[in-house]
XYZ file of N, CA, C and O in Angstrom:
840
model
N 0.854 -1.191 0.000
C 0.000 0.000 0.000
C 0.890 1.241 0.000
O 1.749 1.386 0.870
N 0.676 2.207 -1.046
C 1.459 3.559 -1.008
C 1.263 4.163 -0.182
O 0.222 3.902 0.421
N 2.267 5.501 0.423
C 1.834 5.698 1.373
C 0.906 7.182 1.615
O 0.862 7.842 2.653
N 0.181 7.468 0.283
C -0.577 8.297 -0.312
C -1.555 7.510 0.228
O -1.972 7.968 1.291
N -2.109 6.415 -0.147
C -3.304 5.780 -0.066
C -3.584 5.518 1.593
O -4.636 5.563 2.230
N -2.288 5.246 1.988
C -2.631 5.252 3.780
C -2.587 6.425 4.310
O -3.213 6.447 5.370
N -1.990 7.680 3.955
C -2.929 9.117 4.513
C -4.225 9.297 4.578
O -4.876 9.548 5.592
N -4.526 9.197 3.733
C -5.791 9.582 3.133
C -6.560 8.272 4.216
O -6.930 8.904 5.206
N -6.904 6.890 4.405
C -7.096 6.195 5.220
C -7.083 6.687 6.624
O -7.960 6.645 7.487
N -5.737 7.217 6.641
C -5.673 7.723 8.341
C -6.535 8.447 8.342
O -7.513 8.349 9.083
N -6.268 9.714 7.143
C -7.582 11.202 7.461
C -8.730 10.670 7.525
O -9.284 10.970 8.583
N -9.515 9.822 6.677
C -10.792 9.599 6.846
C -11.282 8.805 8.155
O -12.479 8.790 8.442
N -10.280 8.118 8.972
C -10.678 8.002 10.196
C -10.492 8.875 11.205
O -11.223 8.823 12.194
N -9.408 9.871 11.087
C -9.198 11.108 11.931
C -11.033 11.927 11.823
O -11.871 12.109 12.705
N -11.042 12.143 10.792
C -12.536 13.065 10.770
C -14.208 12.041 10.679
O -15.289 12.608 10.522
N -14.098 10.835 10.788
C -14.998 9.971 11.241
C -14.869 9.803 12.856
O -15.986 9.748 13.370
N -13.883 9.714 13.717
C -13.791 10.368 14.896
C -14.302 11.258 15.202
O -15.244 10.943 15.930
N -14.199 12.752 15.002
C -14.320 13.979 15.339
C -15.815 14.089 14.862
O -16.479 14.692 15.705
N -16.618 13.656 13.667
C -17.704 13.608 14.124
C -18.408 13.078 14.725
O -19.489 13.576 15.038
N -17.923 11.556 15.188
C -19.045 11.104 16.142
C -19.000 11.764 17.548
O -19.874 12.020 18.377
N -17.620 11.947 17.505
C -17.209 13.181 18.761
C -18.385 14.484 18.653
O -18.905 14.804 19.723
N -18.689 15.019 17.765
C -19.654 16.275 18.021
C -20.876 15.468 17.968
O -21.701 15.945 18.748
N -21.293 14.492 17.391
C -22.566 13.975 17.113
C -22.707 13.592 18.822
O -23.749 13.813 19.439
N -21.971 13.228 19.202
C -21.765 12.637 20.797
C -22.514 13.797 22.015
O -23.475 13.726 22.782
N -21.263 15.062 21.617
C -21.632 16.199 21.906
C -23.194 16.837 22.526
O -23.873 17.002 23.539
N -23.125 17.052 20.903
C -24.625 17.454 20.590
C -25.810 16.735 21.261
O -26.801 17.240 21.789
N -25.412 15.179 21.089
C -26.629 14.501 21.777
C -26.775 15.019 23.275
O -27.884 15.378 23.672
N -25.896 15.050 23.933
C -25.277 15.166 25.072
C -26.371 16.505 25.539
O -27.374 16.603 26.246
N -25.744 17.199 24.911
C -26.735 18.781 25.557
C -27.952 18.795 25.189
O -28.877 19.399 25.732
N -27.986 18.092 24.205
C -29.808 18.129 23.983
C -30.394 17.292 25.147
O -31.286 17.718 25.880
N -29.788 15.992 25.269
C -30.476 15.527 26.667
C -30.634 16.293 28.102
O -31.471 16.149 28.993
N -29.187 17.406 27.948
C -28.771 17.925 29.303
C -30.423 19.440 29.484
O -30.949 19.954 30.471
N -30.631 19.584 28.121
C -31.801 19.899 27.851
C -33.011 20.202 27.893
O -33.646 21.246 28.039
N -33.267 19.030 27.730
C -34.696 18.493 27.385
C -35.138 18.534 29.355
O -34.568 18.348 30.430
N -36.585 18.928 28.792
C -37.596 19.187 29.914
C -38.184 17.982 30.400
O -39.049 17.515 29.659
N -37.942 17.357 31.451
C -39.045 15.880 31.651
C -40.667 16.337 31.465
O -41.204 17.417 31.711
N -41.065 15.443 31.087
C -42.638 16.126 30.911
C -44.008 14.444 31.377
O -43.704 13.266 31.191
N -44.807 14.732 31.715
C -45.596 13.753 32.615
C -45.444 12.452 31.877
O -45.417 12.755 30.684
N -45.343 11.301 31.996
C -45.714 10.272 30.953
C -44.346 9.796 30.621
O -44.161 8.655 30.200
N -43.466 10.579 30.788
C -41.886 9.807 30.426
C -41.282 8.870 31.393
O -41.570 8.940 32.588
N -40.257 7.786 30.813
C -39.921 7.087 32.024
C -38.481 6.917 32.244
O -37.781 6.118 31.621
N -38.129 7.611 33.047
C -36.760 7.793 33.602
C -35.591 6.401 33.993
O -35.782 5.488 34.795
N -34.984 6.524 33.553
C -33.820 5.197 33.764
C -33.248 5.816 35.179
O -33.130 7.038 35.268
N -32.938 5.069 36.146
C -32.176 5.738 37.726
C -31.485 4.827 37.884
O -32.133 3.983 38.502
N -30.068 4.333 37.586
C -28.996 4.141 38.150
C -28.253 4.790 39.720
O -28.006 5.869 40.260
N -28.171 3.879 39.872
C -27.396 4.128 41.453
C -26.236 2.779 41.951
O -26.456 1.667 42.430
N -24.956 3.493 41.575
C -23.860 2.591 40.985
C -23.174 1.931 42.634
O -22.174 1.273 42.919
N -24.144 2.431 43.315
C -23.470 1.529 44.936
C -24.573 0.354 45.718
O -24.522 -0.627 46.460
N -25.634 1.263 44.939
C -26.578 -0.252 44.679
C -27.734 -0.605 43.584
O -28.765 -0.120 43.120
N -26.912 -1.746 43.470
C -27.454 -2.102 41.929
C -29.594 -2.197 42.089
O -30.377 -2.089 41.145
N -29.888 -2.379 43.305
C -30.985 -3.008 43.798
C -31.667 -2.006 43.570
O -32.808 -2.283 43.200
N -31.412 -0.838 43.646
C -32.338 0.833 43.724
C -32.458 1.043 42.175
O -33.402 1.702 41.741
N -31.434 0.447 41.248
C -31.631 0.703 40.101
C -32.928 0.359 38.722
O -33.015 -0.736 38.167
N -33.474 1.098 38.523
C -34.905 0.764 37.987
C -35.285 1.851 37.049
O -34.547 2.834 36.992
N -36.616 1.777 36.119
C -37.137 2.711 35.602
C -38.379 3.180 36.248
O -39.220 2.384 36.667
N -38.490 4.289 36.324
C -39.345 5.169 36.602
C -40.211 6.364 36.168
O -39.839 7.419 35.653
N -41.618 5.903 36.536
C -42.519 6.803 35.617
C -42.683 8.129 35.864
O -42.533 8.327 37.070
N -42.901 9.029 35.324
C -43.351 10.307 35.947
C -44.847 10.673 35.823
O -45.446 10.847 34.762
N -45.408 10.773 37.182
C -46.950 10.536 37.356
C -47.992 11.331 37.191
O -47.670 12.435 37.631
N -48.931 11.345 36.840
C -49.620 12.447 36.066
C -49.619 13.679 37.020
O -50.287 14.656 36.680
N -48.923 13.707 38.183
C -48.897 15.163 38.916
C -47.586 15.456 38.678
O -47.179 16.250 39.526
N -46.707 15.131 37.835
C -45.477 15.281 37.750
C -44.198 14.991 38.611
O -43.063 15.427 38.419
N -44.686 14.067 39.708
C -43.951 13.575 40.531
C -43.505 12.156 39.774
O -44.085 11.508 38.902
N -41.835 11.868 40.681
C -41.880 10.005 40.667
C -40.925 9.922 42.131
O -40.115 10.712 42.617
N -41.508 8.373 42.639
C -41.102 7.702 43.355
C -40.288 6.854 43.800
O -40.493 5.685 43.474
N -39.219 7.136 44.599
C -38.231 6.716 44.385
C -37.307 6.291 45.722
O -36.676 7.115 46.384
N -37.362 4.298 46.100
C -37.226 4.219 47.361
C -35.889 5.016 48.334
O -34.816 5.380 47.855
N -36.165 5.104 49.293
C -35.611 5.491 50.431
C -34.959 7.660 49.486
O -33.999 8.373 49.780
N -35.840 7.820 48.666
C -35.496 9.397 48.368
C -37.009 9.986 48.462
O -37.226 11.177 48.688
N -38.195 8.862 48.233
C -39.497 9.268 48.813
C -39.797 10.010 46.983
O -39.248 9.782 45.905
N -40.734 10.780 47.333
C -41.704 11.852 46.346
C -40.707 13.097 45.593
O -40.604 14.214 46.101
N -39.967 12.681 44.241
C -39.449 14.469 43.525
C -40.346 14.698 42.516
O -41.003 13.901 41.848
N -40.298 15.645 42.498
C -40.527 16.350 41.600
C -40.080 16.549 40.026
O -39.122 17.281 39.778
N -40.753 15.921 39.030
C -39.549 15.348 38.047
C -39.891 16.464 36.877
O -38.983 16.921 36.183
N -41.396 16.908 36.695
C -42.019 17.262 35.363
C -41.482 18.566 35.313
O -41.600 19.274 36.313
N -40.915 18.992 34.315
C -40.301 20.143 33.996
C -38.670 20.376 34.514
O -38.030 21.397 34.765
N -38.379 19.136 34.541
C -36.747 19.186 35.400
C -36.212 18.935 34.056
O -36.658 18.459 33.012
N -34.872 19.525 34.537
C -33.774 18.353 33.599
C -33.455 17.030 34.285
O -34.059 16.497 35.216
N -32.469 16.651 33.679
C -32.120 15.021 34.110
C -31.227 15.140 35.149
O -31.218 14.256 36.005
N -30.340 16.240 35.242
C -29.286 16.854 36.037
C -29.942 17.051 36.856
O -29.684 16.261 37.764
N -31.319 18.204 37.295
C -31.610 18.756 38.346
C -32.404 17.612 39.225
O -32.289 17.584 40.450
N -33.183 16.710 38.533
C -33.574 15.401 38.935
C -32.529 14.605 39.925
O -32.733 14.201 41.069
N -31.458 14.520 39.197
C -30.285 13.110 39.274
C -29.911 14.154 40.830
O -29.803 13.578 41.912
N -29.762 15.564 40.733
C -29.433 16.136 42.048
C -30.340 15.944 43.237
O -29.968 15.665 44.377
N -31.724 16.149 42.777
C -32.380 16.012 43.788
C -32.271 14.553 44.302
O -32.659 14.386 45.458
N -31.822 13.504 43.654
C -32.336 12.206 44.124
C -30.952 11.865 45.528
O -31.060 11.435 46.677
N -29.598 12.366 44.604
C -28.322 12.188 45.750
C -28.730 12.626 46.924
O -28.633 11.924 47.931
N -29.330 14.068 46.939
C -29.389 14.678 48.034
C -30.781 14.106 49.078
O -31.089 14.679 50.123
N -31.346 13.140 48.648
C -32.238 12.736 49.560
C -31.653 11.204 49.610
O -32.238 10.648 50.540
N -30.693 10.257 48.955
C -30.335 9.227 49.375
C -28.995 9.790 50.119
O -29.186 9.640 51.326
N -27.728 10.372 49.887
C -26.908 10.665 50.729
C -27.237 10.363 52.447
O -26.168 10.293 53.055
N -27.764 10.280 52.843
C -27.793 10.153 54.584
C -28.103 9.307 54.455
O -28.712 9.130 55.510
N -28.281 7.874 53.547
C -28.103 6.477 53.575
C -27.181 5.918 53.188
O -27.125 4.757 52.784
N -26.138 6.890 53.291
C -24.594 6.534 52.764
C -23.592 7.361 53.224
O -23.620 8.551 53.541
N -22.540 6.402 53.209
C -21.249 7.225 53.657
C -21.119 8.217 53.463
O -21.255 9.147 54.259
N -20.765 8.268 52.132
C -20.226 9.383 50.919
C -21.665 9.146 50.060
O -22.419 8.174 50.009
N -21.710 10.616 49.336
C -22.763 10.628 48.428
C -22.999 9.747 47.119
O -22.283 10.300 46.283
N -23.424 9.016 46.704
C -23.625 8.107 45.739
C -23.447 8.573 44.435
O -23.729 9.733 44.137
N -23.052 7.856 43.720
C -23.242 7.626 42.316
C -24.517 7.677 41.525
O -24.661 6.525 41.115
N -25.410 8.331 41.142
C -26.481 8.142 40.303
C -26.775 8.809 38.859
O -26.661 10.033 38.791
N -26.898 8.572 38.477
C -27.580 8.889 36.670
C -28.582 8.794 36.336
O -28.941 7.621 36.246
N -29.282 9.495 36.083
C -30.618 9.619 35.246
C -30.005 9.474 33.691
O -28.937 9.723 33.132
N -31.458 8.865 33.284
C -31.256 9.476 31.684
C -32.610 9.309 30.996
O -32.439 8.093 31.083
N -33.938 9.418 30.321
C -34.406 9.521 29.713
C -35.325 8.054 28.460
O -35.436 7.907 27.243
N -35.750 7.324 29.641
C -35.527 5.777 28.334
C -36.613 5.899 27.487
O -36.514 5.549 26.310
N -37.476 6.281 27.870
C -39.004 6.728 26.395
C -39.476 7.943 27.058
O -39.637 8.241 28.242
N -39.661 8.599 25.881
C -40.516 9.702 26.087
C -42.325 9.098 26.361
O -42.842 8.010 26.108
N -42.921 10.434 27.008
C -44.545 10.250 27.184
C -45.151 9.943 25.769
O -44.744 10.814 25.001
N -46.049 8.952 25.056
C -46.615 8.647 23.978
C -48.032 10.170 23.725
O -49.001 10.508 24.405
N -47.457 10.674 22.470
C -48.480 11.896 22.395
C -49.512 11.547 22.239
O -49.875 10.540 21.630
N -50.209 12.414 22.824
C -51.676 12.736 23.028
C -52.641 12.676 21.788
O -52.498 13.349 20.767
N -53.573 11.836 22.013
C -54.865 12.095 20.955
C -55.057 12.752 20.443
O -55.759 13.383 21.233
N -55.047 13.640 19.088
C -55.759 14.656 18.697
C -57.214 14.232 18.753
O -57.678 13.144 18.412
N -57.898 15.368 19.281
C -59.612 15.100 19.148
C -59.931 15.421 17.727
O -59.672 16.278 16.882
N -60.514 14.487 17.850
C -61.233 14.782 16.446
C -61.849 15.692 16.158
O -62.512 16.153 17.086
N -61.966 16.413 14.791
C -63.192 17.496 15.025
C -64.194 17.789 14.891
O -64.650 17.111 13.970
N -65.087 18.607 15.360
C -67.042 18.399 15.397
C -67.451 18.632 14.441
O -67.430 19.720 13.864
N -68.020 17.385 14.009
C -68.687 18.315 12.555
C -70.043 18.423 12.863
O -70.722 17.517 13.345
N -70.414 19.502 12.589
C -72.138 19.829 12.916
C -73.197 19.013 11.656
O -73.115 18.274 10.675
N -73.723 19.404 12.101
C -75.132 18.877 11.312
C -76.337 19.155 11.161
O -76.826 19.356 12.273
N -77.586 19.354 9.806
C -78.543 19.639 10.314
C -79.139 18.720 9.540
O -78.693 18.097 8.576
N -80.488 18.690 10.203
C -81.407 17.333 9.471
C -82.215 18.071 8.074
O -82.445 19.274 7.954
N -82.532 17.074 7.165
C -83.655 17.241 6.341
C -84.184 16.057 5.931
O -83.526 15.119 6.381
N -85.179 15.689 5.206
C -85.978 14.556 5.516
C -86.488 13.821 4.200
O -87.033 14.795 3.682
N -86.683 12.824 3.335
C -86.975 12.717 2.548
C -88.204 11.596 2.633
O -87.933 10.812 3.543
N -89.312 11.301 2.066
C -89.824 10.138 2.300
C -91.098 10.315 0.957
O -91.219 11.347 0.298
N -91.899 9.149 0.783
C -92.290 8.713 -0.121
C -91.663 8.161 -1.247
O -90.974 7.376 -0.596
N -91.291 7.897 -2.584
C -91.269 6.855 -3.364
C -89.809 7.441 -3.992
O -89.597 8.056 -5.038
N -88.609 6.859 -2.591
C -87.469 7.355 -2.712
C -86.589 6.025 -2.089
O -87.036 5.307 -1.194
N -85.691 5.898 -2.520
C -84.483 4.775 -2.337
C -84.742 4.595 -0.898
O -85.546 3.802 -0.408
N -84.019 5.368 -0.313
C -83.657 5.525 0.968
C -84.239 6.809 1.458
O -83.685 7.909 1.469
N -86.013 6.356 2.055
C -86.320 7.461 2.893
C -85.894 8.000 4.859
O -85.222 7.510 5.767
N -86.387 8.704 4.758
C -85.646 9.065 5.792
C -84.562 10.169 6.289
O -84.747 11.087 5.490
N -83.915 10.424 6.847
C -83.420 11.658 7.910
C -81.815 12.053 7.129
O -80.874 11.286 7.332
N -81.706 12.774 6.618
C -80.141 12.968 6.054
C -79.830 13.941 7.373
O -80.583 14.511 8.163
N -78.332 13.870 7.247
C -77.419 14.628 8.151
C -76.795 15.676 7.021
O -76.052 15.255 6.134
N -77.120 16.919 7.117
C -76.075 17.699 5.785
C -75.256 18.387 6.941
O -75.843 18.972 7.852
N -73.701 18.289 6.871
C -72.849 19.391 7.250
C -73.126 20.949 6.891
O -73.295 21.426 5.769
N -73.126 21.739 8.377
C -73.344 22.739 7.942
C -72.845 23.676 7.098
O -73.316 24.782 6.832
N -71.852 23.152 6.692
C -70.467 23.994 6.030
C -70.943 23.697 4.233
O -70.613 24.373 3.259
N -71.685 22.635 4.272
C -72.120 22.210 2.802
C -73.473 22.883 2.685
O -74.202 23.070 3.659
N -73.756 23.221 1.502
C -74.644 23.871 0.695
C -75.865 23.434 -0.188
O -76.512 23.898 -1.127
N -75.847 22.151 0.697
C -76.661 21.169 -0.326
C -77.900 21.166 -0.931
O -78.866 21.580 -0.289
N -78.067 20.663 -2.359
C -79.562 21.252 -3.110
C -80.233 20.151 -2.847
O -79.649 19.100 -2.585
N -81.931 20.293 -2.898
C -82.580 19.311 -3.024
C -82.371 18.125 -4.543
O -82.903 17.019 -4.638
N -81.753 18.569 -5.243
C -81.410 17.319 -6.197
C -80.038 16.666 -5.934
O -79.749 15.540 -6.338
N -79.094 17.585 -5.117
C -77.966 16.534 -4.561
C -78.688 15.602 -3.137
O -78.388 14.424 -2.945
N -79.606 16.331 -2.281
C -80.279 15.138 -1.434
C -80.803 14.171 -1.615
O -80.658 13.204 -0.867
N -81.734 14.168 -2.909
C -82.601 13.211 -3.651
C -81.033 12.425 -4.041
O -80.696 11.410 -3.430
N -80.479 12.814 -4.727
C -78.879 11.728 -5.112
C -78.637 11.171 -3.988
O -78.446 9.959 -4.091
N -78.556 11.684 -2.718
C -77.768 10.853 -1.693
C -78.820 9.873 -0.883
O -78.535 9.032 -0.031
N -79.720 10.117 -1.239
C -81.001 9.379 -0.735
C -80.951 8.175 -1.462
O -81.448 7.187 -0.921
N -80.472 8.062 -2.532
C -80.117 7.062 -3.439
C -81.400 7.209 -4.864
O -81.484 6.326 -5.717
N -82.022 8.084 -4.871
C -82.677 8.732 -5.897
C -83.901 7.851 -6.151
O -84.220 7.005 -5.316
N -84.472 7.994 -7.076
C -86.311 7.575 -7.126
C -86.448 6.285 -7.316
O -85.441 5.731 -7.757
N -87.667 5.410 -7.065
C -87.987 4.440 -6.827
C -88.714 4.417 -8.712
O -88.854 5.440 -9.383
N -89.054 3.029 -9.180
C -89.496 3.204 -10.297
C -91.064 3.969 -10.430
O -91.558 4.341 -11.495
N -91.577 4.072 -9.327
C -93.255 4.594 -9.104
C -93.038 5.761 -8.778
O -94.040 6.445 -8.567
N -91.878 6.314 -8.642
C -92.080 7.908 -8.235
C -92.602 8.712 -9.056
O -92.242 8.659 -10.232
N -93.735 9.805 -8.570
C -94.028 11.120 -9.683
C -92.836 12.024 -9.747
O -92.605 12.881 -8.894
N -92.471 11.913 -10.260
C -91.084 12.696 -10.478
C -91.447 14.362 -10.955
O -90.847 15.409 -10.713
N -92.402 14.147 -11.548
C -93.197 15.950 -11.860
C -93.767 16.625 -10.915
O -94.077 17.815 -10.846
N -93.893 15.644 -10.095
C -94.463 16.276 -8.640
C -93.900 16.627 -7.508
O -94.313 17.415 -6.657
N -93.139 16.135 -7.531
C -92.252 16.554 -5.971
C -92.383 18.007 -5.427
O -92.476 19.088 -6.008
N -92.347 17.527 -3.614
C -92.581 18.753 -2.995
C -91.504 18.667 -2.018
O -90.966 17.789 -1.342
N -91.369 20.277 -2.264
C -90.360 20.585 -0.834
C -90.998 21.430 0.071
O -91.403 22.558 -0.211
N -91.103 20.812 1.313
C -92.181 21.473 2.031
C -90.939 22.368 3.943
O -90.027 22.024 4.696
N -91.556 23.146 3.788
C -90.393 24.227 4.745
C -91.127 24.805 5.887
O -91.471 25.865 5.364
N -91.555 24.839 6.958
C -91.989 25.557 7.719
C -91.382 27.334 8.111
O -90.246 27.637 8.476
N -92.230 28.007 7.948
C -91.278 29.393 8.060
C -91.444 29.748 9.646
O -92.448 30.044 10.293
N -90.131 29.612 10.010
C -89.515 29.744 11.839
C -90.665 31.009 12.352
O -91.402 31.033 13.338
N -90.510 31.794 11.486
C -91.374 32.833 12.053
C -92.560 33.197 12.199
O -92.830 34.210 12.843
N -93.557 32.376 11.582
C -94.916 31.967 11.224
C -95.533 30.736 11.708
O -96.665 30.698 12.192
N -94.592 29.507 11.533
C -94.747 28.161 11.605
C -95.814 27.784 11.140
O -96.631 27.115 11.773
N -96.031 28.401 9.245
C -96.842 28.089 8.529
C -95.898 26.874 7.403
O -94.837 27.031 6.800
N -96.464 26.156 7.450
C -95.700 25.283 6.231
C -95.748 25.737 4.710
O -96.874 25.871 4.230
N -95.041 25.900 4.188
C -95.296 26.310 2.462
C -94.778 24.946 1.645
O -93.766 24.282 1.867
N -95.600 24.788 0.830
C -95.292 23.621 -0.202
C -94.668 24.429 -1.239
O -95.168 25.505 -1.567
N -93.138 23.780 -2.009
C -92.522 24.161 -3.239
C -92.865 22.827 -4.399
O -92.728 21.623 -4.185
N -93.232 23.341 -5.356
C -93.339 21.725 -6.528
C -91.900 22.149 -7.181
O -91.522 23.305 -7.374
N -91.478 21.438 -7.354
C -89.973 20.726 -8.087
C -90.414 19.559 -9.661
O -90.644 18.447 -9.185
N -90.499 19.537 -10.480
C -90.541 18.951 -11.544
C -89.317 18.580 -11.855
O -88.598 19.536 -12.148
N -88.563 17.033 -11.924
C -87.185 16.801 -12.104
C -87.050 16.475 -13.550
O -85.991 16.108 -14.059
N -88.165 16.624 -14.181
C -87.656 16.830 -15.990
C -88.247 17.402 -16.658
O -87.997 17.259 -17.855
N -89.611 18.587 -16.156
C -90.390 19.390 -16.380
C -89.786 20.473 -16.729
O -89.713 21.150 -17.754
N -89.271 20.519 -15.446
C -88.775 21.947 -15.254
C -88.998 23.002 -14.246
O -88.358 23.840 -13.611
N -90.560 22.445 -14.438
C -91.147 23.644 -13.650
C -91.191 23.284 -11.894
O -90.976 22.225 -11.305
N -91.595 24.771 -11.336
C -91.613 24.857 -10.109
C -90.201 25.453 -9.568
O -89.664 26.214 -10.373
N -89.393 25.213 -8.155
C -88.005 25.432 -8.128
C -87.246 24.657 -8.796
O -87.576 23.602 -9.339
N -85.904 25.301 -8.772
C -84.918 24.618 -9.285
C -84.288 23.781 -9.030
O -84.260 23.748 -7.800
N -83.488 22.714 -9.573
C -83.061 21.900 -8.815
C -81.815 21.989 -8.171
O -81.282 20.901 -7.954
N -81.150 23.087 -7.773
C -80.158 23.924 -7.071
C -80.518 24.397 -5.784
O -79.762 24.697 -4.860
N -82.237 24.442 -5.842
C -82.465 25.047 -4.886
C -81.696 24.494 -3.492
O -81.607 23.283 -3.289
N -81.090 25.589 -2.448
C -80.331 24.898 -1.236
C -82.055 24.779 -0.112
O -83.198 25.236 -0.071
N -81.146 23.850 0.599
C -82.099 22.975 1.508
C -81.713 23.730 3.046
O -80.674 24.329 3.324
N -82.783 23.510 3.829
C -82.744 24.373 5.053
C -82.537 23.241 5.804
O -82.393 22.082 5.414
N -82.537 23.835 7.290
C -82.989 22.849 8.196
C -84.141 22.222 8.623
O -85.108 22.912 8.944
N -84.194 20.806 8.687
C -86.026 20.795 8.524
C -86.972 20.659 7.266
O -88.190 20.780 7.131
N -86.004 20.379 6.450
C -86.965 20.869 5.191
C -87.423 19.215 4.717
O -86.819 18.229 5.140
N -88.236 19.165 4.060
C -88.667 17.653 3.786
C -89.024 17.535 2.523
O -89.815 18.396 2.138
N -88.651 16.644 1.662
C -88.269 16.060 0.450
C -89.518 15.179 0.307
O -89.277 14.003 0.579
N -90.999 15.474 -0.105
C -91.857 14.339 -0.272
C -91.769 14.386 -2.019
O -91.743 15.301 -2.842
N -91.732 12.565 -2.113
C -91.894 12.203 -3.686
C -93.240 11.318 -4.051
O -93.049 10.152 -3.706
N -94.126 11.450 -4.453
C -95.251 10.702 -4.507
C -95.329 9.754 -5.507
O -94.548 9.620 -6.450
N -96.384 9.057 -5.234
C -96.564 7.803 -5.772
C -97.308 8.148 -7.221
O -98.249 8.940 -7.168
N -96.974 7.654 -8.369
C -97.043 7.721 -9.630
C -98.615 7.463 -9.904
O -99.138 6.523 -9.305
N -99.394 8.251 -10.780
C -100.515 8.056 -11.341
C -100.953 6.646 -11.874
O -99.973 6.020 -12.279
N -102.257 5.891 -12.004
C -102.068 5.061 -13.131
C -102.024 5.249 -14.363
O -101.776 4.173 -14.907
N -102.139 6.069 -15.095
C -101.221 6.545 -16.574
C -101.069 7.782 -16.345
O -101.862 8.637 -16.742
N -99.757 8.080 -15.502
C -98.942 9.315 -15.423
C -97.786 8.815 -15.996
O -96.801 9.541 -16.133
């Protein structure tokens, strides 16, 4: 091997060093860092006795438990200010102050997003229709009485289809008004017309030679 080719060998392990050295680093302070937060579970080493050594949860009041150091306070600590508090409440069960380490073994599993509300208002369809009965329209949708009749699953073979009524009570009267709708006539409203709350979709039953 030249000894060109083994420089170059050496360098690329000289600077494969030095970064795992900062990668090391870096990890290092980000842990020294990071905030404990409820739900995480703490690794506790205690290198004079192996027996105390365990993982530990941090409890939904932000405390954890921890024998002969009793109740700390963990949620919003670092691992440092933790690992301090724990010496200083085992120390008077020891000579000299102990050896301990915290470190971080899973974080708390995030939280549910709630789902979000979708509102709703009723309108109603019945007589000589697929699927009569109660639709749910989102309020955010704009829906016409010929996209309801579609989602209703649309006319039965006996439906009067020239006849249809959309019938509406007015909130302020609580008089009912009948609309005729003709779905290949034409006449009456349109079939765009938007649908209220409450509003009801009757399709009637076909003539004997209609």
């Amino acid at each position: 091997m030249s000894f060109y080719i083994m420089a170059r060998a050496l360098l690329r392990l000289v600077l494969t060093g030095i970064s795992l050295a900062l990668l090391a680093i870096g990890t290092t302070a980000a842990a020294d860092n990071y905030r404990i937060k409820t739900g995480d579970t703490l690794q506790i080493e205690v290198l004079e006795d192996a027996n105390l050594s365990r993982p530990v949860l941090v409890l939904p009041d932000g405390n954890i438990n921890f024998p002969f150091a009793g109740t700390i306070k963990a949620a919003g600590q670092t691992v440092g200010a933790v690992k301090s508090s724990i010496v200083s409440k085992l120390a008077p069960n020891f000579n000299v102050a102990p050896n301990v380490f915290v470190s971080v073994a899973s974080l708390a599993p995030p939280r549910p997003t709630a789902a979000p509300v979708v509102r709703t208002y009723g309108v109603y369809a019945m007589g000589e229709i697929t699927t009569p009965g109660r639709l749910n329209i989102d309020t955010k949708e704009n829906v016409t009485i010929l996209q309801a009749i579609a989602t209703a699953g649309g006319f039965t073979r006996f439906a009067a289809t020239n006849r249809i009524e959309l019938r509406r009570v007015n909130s302020k009267t609580g008089q009912e008004i009948k609309y005729l709708f003709d779905y290949k006539g034409g006449k009456g409203i349109s079939g765009a017309t938007r649908l209220q709350e409450g509003d009801v979709i009757v399709v009637p039953e076909r003539r004997l030679f209609e």
